[in-house]
Short mmCIF file of C-alpha atoms in Angstrom, two decimals:
data_model
loop_
_atom_site.label_atom_id
_atom_site.label_comp_id
_atom_site.label_asym_id
_atom_site.label_seq_id
_atom_site.Cartn_x
_atom_site.Cartn_y
_atom_site.Cartn_z
CA MET A 9 -36.24 -84.12 17.11
CA THR A 10 -39.84 -83.45 15.64
CA MET A 11 -40.53 -84.19 12.06
CA LYS A 12 -40.96 -80.53 11.69
CA GLN A 13 -37.26 -79.89 12.88
CA MET A 14 -36.02 -82.73 10.76
CA ILE A 15 -37.21 -81.32 7.71
CA PHE A 16 -35.84 -77.78 8.67
CA VAL A 17 -32.33 -79.60 9.24
CA MET A 18 -32.35 -81.29 6.01
CA PHE A 19 -33.44 -78.11 4.18
CA PHE A 20 -30.96 -75.85 5.74
CA SER A 21 -27.92 -78.55 5.10
CA PHE A 22 -29.08 -79.02 1.37
CA PHE A 23 -29.36 -75.19 0.94
CA SER A 24 -25.87 -74.46 2.59
CA LEU A 25 -24.24 -77.17 0.82
CA ASN A 26 -25.52 -76.54 -2.53
CA LEU A 27 -25.96 -72.51 -2.82
CA LEU A 28 -24.12 -71.04 0.13
CA SER A 29 -20.60 -73.04 -0.49
CA PRO A 30 -20.18 -71.84 -4.14
CA ILE A 31 -20.51 -68.10 -3.40
CA PHE A 32 -17.72 -68.46 -0.61
CA THR A 33 -15.36 -70.58 -2.60
CA LEU A 34 -12.30 -68.11 -3.01
CA PRO A 35 -10.33 -68.22 -6.31
CA LEU A 36 -6.79 -69.77 -6.12
CA ALA A 37 -5.40 -66.43 -7.44
CA PRO A 38 -6.72 -62.72 -7.29
CA ALA A 39 -6.33 -62.39 -10.90
CA LEU A 40 -5.09 -63.81 -14.26
CA TYR A 41 -3.22 -61.36 -16.77
CA VAL A 42 -3.12 -62.39 -20.34
CA PHE A 43 -0.46 -61.26 -22.76
CA GLY A 44 0.70 -62.26 -26.30
CA ASP A 45 -0.72 -63.36 -29.58
CA SER A 46 -3.79 -64.83 -31.51
CA LEU A 47 -3.52 -68.24 -29.36
CA LEU A 48 -4.92 -65.99 -26.41
CA ASP A 49 -6.46 -62.99 -27.77
CA ASN A 50 -10.21 -63.33 -26.91
CA GLY A 51 -11.14 -59.82 -28.68
CA ASN A 52 -8.47 -57.11 -28.86
CA ASN A 53 -8.35 -57.24 -32.59
CA ASN A 54 -11.85 -56.63 -32.98
CA PHE A 55 -11.44 -53.33 -32.31
CA LEU A 56 -8.29 -52.51 -34.63
CA PRO A 57 -7.95 -52.10 -38.40
CA THR A 58 -6.64 -55.42 -39.08
CA LEU A 59 -7.30 -58.70 -41.34
CA ALA A 60 -6.62 -60.68 -38.37
CA ARG A 61 -9.96 -60.96 -36.69
CA ALA A 62 -11.89 -63.73 -35.54
CA ASN A 63 -15.43 -62.07 -34.62
CA PHE A 64 -17.70 -63.86 -36.91
CA LEU A 65 -18.83 -67.43 -37.66
CA PRO A 66 -17.74 -70.04 -37.61
CA TYR A 67 -15.00 -68.73 -35.01
CA GLY A 68 -16.72 -69.29 -31.50
CA VAL A 69 -19.27 -71.86 -32.76
CA ASP A 70 -18.61 -73.89 -29.73
CA PHE A 71 -18.32 -70.95 -27.54
CA PRO A 72 -21.34 -70.04 -25.31
CA ARG A 73 -21.26 -66.38 -26.22
CA GLY A 74 -20.56 -67.42 -30.11
CA PRO A 75 -17.84 -65.49 -31.87
CA THR A 76 -15.87 -63.01 -29.84
CA GLY A 77 -12.65 -62.73 -31.06
CA ARG A 78 -11.16 -66.00 -30.12
CA PHE A 79 -9.26 -67.79 -32.79
CA SER A 80 -10.71 -71.04 -32.15
CA ASN A 81 -14.02 -73.06 -32.12
CA GLY A 82 -14.11 -72.64 -28.36
CA ARG A 83 -12.18 -71.59 -25.06
CA THR A 84 -8.61 -70.94 -25.46
CA VAL A 85 -6.02 -71.74 -22.91
CA ALA A 86 -6.63 -68.43 -20.83
CA ASP A 87 -10.02 -69.40 -20.35
CA PHE A 88 -9.51 -73.04 -19.07
CA LEU A 89 -6.68 -71.61 -16.94
CA ALA A 90 -9.28 -68.98 -15.52
CA GLU A 91 -11.82 -71.56 -14.89
CA TYR A 92 -9.17 -73.96 -12.90
CA LEU A 93 -8.39 -70.87 -10.78
CA GLY A 94 -11.71 -69.94 -9.99
CA LEU A 95 -11.81 -66.74 -11.81
CA PRO A 96 -13.99 -65.12 -14.76
CA TYR A 97 -12.40 -64.87 -18.17
CA SER A 98 -10.25 -61.87 -18.30
CA PRO A 99 -11.83 -59.57 -20.60
CA PRO A 100 -10.15 -58.12 -23.65
CA TYR A 101 -8.45 -54.87 -22.69
CA LEU A 102 -9.75 -52.85 -25.65
CA SER A 103 -13.27 -53.64 -24.70
CA PHE A 104 -13.29 -51.51 -21.94
CA GLY A 105 -10.40 -49.34 -21.95
CA GLY A 106 -8.64 -51.03 -18.92
CA LEU A 107 -11.27 -49.90 -16.52
CA GLY A 108 -12.95 -52.16 -13.91
CA SER A 109 -11.34 -55.36 -13.44
CA LEU A 110 -9.53 -56.47 -10.67
CA SER A 111 -9.82 -60.18 -11.49
CA GLY A 112 -7.52 -59.61 -14.73
CA VAL A 113 -7.22 -58.22 -18.15
CA ASN A 114 -6.47 -59.79 -21.42
CA TYR A 115 -3.96 -57.76 -23.57
CA ALA A 116 -3.14 -60.32 -26.10
CA SER A 117 -3.46 -59.65 -29.67
CA GLY A 118 -3.72 -61.55 -32.92
CA SER A 119 -0.53 -61.43 -35.36
CA CYS A 120 1.75 -59.73 -32.98
CA GLY A 121 5.08 -61.01 -32.02
CA ILE A 122 7.87 -60.12 -29.50
CA LEU A 123 9.27 -57.69 -32.36
CA PRO A 124 7.46 -54.62 -33.22
CA GLU A 125 7.36 -55.25 -36.93
CA SER A 126 6.12 -59.01 -36.73
CA GLY A 127 2.27 -59.28 -38.47
CA HIS A 128 2.47 -55.73 -39.49
CA VAL A 129 1.39 -56.66 -42.86
CA LEU A 130 -2.19 -57.84 -41.52
CA GLY A 131 -2.76 -54.66 -39.89
CA LYS A 132 -2.68 -53.18 -36.43
CA CYS A 133 -2.10 -55.03 -33.63
CA ILE A 134 -0.76 -54.39 -30.08
CA THR A 135 2.52 -55.52 -30.02
CA LEU A 136 4.10 -57.24 -26.61
CA THR A 137 5.71 -54.21 -25.59
CA GLU A 138 2.55 -51.94 -26.35
CA GLN A 139 0.64 -54.75 -24.19
CA ILE A 140 2.79 -54.33 -21.00
CA ASN A 141 2.67 -50.59 -21.37
CA LEU A 142 -0.85 -50.67 -21.50
CA PHE A 143 -0.65 -52.83 -18.31
CA GLY A 144 1.51 -50.45 -16.64
CA ARG A 145 -1.09 -47.47 -17.24
CA GLU A 146 -3.82 -49.80 -15.94
CA ILE A 147 -2.04 -49.83 -12.71
CA LYS A 148 -1.33 -46.13 -12.19
CA ARG A 149 -4.86 -45.33 -13.84
CA ASP A 150 -7.15 -47.84 -12.21
CA LEU A 151 -5.97 -50.59 -9.99
CA THR A 152 -4.29 -47.87 -7.72
CA SER A 153 -7.89 -46.45 -7.04
CA LYS A 154 -9.23 -49.92 -6.34
CA VAL A 155 -7.17 -50.55 -3.26
CA LYS A 156 -6.85 -48.62 0.04
CA TYR A 157 -3.05 -49.13 0.60
CA PRO A 158 -0.09 -49.45 -1.82
CA THR A 159 0.91 -52.74 0.17
CA GLU A 160 -2.59 -54.03 -1.31
CA LEU A 161 -1.61 -53.46 -5.04
CA SER A 162 1.76 -55.05 -4.32
CA ASP A 163 0.14 -58.15 -2.60
CA HIS A 164 -2.56 -58.28 -5.43
CA LEU A 165 0.11 -58.28 -8.29
CA GLN A 166 2.37 -60.51 -6.73
CA LYS A 167 -0.24 -63.46 -6.02
CA SER A 168 -1.88 -62.72 -9.51
CA ILE A 169 -0.84 -65.24 -12.18
CA PHE A 170 0.65 -63.90 -15.63
CA ILE A 171 0.45 -66.00 -18.70
CA ILE A 172 2.30 -65.14 -22.00
CA SER A 173 2.16 -66.65 -25.25
CA ALA A 174 4.71 -64.95 -27.88
CA GLY A 175 7.07 -65.73 -30.36
CA SER A 176 5.15 -67.79 -33.21
CA ASN A 177 4.46 -64.63 -35.29
CA ASP A 178 7.91 -63.81 -35.11
CA TYR A 179 8.57 -66.64 -37.31
CA ILE A 180 5.35 -67.31 -39.05
CA ASN A 181 4.47 -63.58 -39.86
CA ASN A 182 8.03 -62.36 -40.24
CA PHE A 183 11.31 -64.50 -40.36
CA LEU A 184 9.46 -67.08 -42.53
CA GLN A 185 8.01 -64.59 -45.06
CA PRO A 186 10.86 -62.96 -46.62
CA GLN A 187 8.62 -61.47 -49.42
CA PHE A 188 7.36 -59.09 -46.53
CA TYR A 189 10.00 -58.90 -44.21
CA ASP A 190 13.83 -58.72 -44.02
CA SER A 191 14.77 -60.61 -40.77
CA SER A 192 15.75 -63.55 -42.96
CA LYS A 193 18.23 -61.62 -44.86
CA PHE A 194 19.83 -60.14 -41.67
CA TYR A 195 19.91 -63.18 -39.60
CA GLN A 196 20.41 -66.90 -39.69
CA PRO A 197 18.18 -68.89 -37.54
CA LYS A 198 19.87 -69.27 -34.35
CA PRO A 199 21.05 -65.62 -34.22
CA PHE A 200 17.43 -64.45 -34.74
CA ALA A 201 16.20 -66.51 -31.88
CA GLU A 202 18.83 -65.08 -29.87
CA HIS A 203 17.74 -61.60 -31.04
CA LEU A 204 14.14 -62.73 -29.79
CA ILE A 205 15.22 -63.94 -26.56
CA GLU A 206 17.34 -60.58 -25.81
CA ASN A 207 14.44 -58.37 -26.59
CA PHE A 208 11.75 -60.83 -24.80
CA SER A 209 13.91 -61.00 -21.92
CA GLN A 210 13.67 -57.14 -21.53
CA GLN A 211 9.93 -57.36 -21.68
CA LEU A 212 9.44 -59.84 -19.01
CA LYS A 213 11.84 -57.68 -16.74
CA THR A 214 9.71 -54.66 -17.33
CA LEU A 215 6.31 -56.70 -16.27
CA TYR A 216 8.68 -57.84 -12.96
CA GLU A 217 9.26 -54.48 -12.43
CA LEU A 218 5.49 -53.19 -12.73
CA GLY A 219 4.88 -56.14 -10.02
CA ALA A 220 4.45 -59.38 -11.75
CA ARG A 221 6.20 -62.02 -9.93
CA LYS A 222 4.14 -65.62 -11.10
CA ILE A 223 5.04 -65.81 -14.59
CA VAL A 224 4.04 -68.59 -16.85
CA VAL A 225 5.40 -68.22 -20.46
CA PHE A 226 4.59 -70.83 -22.95
CA GLU A 227 7.25 -72.36 -25.77
CA ILE A 228 6.24 -71.66 -29.68
CA GLY A 229 4.42 -74.96 -30.70
CA PRO A 230 5.52 -77.03 -33.73
CA ILE A 231 5.06 -74.48 -36.22
CA GLY A 232 6.57 -76.65 -38.80
CA CYS A 233 3.22 -78.78 -38.55
CA ILE A 234 0.52 -76.13 -39.02
CA PRO A 235 -1.05 -75.95 -42.53
CA ALA A 236 -0.31 -72.44 -43.01
CA ILE A 237 3.22 -73.47 -43.22
CA SER A 238 3.41 -77.31 -44.00
CA ARG A 239 1.27 -76.48 -47.38
CA THR A 240 3.00 -73.60 -48.40
CA HIS A 241 6.96 -73.94 -48.34
CA GLU A 242 8.64 -76.91 -49.65
CA HIS A 243 9.94 -79.66 -47.58
CA THR A 244 9.99 -83.42 -47.17
CA GLY A 245 7.52 -85.48 -44.96
CA GLU A 246 4.38 -84.13 -43.34
CA CYS A 247 6.09 -81.18 -41.23
CA MET A 248 8.49 -78.45 -42.53
CA GLU A 249 11.44 -79.79 -39.79
CA GLU A 250 13.33 -76.79 -40.74
CA ALA A 251 10.63 -74.51 -39.03
CA ASN A 252 10.37 -76.94 -36.11
CA LYS A 253 13.90 -76.80 -35.62
CA MET A 254 13.81 -72.91 -35.41
CA ALA A 255 11.16 -73.22 -32.69
CA LEU A 256 13.07 -75.98 -31.09
CA TYR A 257 16.11 -73.56 -30.62
CA PHE A 258 14.26 -70.40 -29.39
CA ASN A 259 12.50 -72.90 -26.88
CA GLU A 260 15.98 -74.08 -25.71
CA LYS A 261 16.95 -70.47 -25.04
CA LEU A 262 13.54 -69.51 -23.40
CA SER A 263 14.17 -72.16 -20.95
CA ALA A 264 17.54 -70.84 -20.11
CA MET A 265 16.53 -67.03 -20.17
CA LEU A 266 13.44 -67.84 -17.77
CA LYS A 267 15.77 -69.77 -15.24
CA ASN A 268 18.16 -67.00 -15.15
CA LEU A 269 15.38 -64.42 -14.73
CA THR A 270 14.11 -66.54 -11.49
CA SER A 271 17.61 -66.48 -10.00
CA SER A 272 18.42 -62.91 -10.66
CA LEU A 273 15.13 -61.20 -9.86
CA PRO A 274 14.05 -61.77 -6.10
CA GLY A 275 10.67 -62.97 -5.13
CA SER A 276 9.94 -64.03 -9.02
CA THR A 277 9.07 -67.67 -10.27
CA PHE A 278 9.31 -67.78 -14.04
CA VAL A 279 7.49 -70.96 -15.46
CA LEU A 280 7.93 -72.77 -18.69
CA GLY A 281 4.93 -74.09 -20.64
CA GLN A 282 6.11 -76.79 -22.69
CA SER A 283 3.44 -76.65 -25.10
CA TYR A 284 5.76 -77.85 -27.80
CA SER A 285 6.14 -81.42 -26.68
CA ILE A 286 2.26 -81.66 -26.02
CA ILE A 287 1.26 -80.65 -29.28
CA ILE A 288 3.69 -82.68 -31.11
CA ASP A 289 2.36 -85.82 -29.43
CA LEU A 290 -0.91 -85.00 -30.28
CA TYR A 291 0.19 -84.39 -33.88
CA LYS A 292 1.83 -87.69 -34.05
CA ASN A 293 -0.37 -89.82 -32.08
CA PRO A 294 -3.87 -88.31 -32.33
CA SER A 295 -5.64 -91.69 -31.95
CA ILE A 296 -4.49 -91.67 -28.25
CA TYR A 297 -6.30 -88.45 -27.64
CA GLY A 298 -9.43 -89.50 -29.20
CA LEU A 299 -8.52 -87.37 -32.08
CA ILE A 300 -9.21 -88.42 -35.74
CA ASP A 301 -7.80 -85.73 -38.09
CA GLY A 302 -4.45 -84.05 -37.20
CA ARG A 303 -3.57 -82.71 -40.50
CA ASN A 304 -6.49 -80.83 -41.98
CA PRO A 305 -8.33 -77.46 -40.76
CA CYS A 306 -11.73 -78.17 -39.33
CA CYS A 307 -13.10 -75.05 -41.19
CA THR A 308 -12.94 -74.26 -44.69
CA THR A 309 -10.31 -71.42 -45.18
CA TRP A 310 -9.11 -69.11 -47.81
CA GLN A 311 -6.15 -70.14 -50.13
CA HIS A 312 -7.19 -73.89 -50.04
CA GLY A 313 -6.55 -74.73 -46.37
CA THR A 314 -3.90 -72.30 -45.58
CA SER A 315 -5.30 -69.68 -44.23
CA ALA A 316 -8.03 -68.21 -41.96
CA CYS A 317 -11.68 -69.32 -41.85
CA ILE A 318 -14.02 -68.10 -44.65
CA PRO A 319 -16.96 -66.17 -42.97
CA PHE A 320 -19.98 -68.05 -42.03
CA LEU A 321 -19.20 -71.34 -43.69
CA ARG A 322 -20.24 -74.51 -41.92
CA PRO A 323 -17.17 -76.09 -40.37
CA CYS A 324 -16.37 -79.89 -39.97
CA MET A 325 -19.15 -81.86 -38.06
CA ASN A 326 -16.89 -82.84 -35.00
CA PRO A 327 -14.31 -79.64 -34.20
CA SER A 328 -13.33 -82.12 -30.97
CA LYS A 329 -11.82 -84.72 -33.16
CA HIS A 330 -9.71 -82.36 -35.07
CA ILE A 331 -6.26 -80.81 -33.99
CA PHE A 332 -6.24 -77.80 -36.23
CA TRP A 333 -9.10 -75.20 -36.40
CA ASP A 334 -8.06 -73.16 -38.98
CA ALA A 335 -4.50 -73.21 -40.98
CA PHE A 336 -2.82 -71.31 -37.88
CA HIS A 337 -4.89 -72.08 -34.84
CA LEU A 338 -5.77 -75.15 -32.78
CA THR A 339 -9.33 -76.62 -31.34
CA GLU A 340 -10.69 -76.15 -28.18
CA VAL A 341 -9.80 -79.84 -27.44
CA VAL A 342 -6.01 -79.19 -27.97
CA TYR A 343 -6.04 -76.11 -25.63
CA SER A 344 -7.88 -77.90 -23.17
CA VAL A 345 -5.06 -80.40 -22.98
CA VAL A 346 -2.50 -77.89 -22.79
CA ALA A 347 -4.24 -75.99 -20.05
CA SER A 348 -4.97 -79.29 -17.89
CA ARG A 349 -1.50 -80.52 -18.28
CA CYS A 350 0.07 -77.06 -17.35
CA PHE A 351 -1.99 -76.50 -14.39
CA ARG A 352 -1.86 -80.04 -12.87
CA ASN A 353 1.82 -81.32 -13.98
CA SER A 354 5.03 -79.91 -13.32
CA SER A 355 6.54 -81.96 -16.12
CA SER A 356 4.35 -79.97 -18.64
CA CYS A 357 4.86 -76.76 -16.79
CA SER A 358 8.49 -76.42 -15.11
CA PRO A 359 9.88 -76.06 -12.44
CA VAL A 360 6.15 -76.02 -11.00
CA SER A 361 2.57 -76.38 -11.97
CA ILE A 362 0.37 -73.61 -12.28
CA GLN A 363 -1.56 -75.46 -9.01
CA GLU A 364 1.93 -75.47 -7.16
CA LEU A 365 2.63 -72.00 -8.51
CA VAL A 366 -0.64 -70.21 -6.77
CA LYS A 367 0.75 -71.89 -3.47
CA ILE A 368 4.24 -70.00 -3.40
#
């Protein structure tokens, strides 16, 4: 082989390995569809008349595009999962009216919950039922025009990943605010959780009827430990354990409900994202994860550390060392732990990890 030929072979090998292979890398799933609340919202509330917005600094201070409407300093669980799946970030539905994305859409809306009344004191949000209805409208209006045959659409939806985070606001912005909502007057904590699960089950069945088959539902986290609750309600200890018990009872019922849906709905796999145990471990053992502050919001918030970030004030120096971004939401580093565990470990997302789910 001549020197010229050797140089050509070396150049071609380098080119093919470093340029061509990423182009032809296929995503692990055709799309990522996102539903829920501010833990996953990436900009829908920007377009709504509401106080629950995050489209200003210091929100997004560590996100490449700056403040986008994500209620954190950087990426959310949905963003990390999109990266793991080899997909672009699912764009917020209201940013383009649902037109144009075959790789997924984000319908999540901050302050909303399972019940339609949750969060309404803060302004307009897209309730979970409305989010699912918008998804159904998108299928009819947009997705059907992008495939040649109905079987292609069915296959697309069956192989796509659906993630949902809902229920926190039914407590934080409903049950635990008796001055604004009546739910605690009509329900004790356990019957209220059962009421939520009954409604949630019907919403998930509707999503299944629209074509979803691989659905990951995240637990409610330890809401009694977030500064918005722990600093505004009377209790002993660092967290409001009464609120944490409410979350645990809801999560227990959620687990049973998802198992029942998987067994009763043919071809479905409902996965429980066990975020409660991950976050409470971070809270109790921050140093194990390289965290320093597990109690205080990183940004300066309204109402003495119990609310949202005050616009344009400089946050703490090292958000990656904090658990809480504001008084309600977590930092990017915490979301990265939740997403990584759920993607890779069936002990954190059960009965299968998302990595295993895409192969079903």
